XYZ file of C-alpha atoms in Angstrom:
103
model
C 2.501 43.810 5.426
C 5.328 42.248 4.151
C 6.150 40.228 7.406
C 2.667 38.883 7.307
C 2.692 37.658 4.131
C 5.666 35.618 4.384
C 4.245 34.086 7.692
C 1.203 33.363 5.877
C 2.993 31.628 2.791
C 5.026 29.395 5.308
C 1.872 28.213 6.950
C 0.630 27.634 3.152
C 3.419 25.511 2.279
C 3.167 23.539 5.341
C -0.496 22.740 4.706
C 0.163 22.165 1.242
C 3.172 19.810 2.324
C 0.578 17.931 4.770
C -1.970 17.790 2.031
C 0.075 16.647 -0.747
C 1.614 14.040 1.854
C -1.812 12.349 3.115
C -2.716 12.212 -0.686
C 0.402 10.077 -1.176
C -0.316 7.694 1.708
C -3.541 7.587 0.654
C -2.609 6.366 -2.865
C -0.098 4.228 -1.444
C -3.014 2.562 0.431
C -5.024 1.718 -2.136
C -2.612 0.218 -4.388
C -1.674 -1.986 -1.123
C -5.021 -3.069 -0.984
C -5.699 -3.288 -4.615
C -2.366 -5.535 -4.617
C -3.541 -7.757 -1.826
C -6.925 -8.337 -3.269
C -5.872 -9.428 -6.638
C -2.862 -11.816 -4.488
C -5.688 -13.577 -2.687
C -7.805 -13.946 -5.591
C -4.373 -15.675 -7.511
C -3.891 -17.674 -3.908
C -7.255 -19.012 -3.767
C -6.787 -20.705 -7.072
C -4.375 -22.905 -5.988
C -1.301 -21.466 -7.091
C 1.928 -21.299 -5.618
C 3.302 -18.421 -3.312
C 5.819 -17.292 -5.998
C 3.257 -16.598 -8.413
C 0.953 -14.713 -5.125
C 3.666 -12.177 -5.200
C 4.582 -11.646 -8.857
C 0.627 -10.325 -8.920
C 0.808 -8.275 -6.233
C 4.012 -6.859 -7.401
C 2.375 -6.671 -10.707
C -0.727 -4.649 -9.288
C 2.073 -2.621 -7.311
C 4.110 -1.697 -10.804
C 7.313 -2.414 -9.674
C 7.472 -0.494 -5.839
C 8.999 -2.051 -3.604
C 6.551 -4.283 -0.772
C 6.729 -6.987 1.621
C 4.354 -9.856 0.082
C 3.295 -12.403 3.256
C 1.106 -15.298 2.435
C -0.701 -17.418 5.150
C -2.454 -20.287 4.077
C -4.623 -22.216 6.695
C -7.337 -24.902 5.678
C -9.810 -23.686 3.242
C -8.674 -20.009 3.535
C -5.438 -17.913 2.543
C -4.318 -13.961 3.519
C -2.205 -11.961 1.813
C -0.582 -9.380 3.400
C 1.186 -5.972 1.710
C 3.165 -3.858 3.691
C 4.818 -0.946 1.478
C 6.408 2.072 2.997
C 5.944 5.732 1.992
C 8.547 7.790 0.751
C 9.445 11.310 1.060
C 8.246 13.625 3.744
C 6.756 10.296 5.403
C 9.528 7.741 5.008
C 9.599 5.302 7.517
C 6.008 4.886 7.544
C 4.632 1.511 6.911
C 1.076 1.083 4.554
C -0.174 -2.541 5.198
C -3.551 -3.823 3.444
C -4.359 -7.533 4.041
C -7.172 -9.417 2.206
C -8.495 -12.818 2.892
C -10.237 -15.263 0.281
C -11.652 -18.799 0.131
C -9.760 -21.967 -1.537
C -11.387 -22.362 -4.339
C -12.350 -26.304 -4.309
């Protein structure tokens, strides 16, 4: 019984790992998104690329991001890219959002 049990807390702990791990890229992708959103909404008024990504790195609380911002005629994207940490470094979260120049 005993052999069982520790092959049954390993498989456990990797499910747990996975779990805990697809919560944190999930998280991670909101924020991106959340952080892209409010940068178009600050782009579309008309405001400088320096101040589009102090508010996405506001809305990001200090992590560390790529902040891309494409501007082209009446419309503007902001991109986020932001990798994950941990069990999942290397991987890349990107959120873009697109808005309207604000006449």
């Amino acid at each position: 019984m005993t052999a069982e049990l520790a092959i049954g807390m390993v498989a456990v702990a990797v499910v747990l790992v996975a779990v805990l791990t697809l919560g944190a890229a999930s998280v991670t992708r909101l924020r991106a998104e959340d952080a892209a959103r409010t940068a178009a909404r600050v782009a579309a008024l008309h405001e400088p690329d320096a101040a589009v990504v102090e508010a996405a790195r506001t809305v990001l609380g200090g992590r560390a991001a790529q902040v891309g911002v494409r501007r082209d005629g009446d419309w503007v994207t902001v991109t986020v890219t932001s990798a994950l940490t941990g069990w999942a470094a290397g991987v890349e979260i990107r959120a873009d959002a697109t808005a309207r120049v604000e006449p």
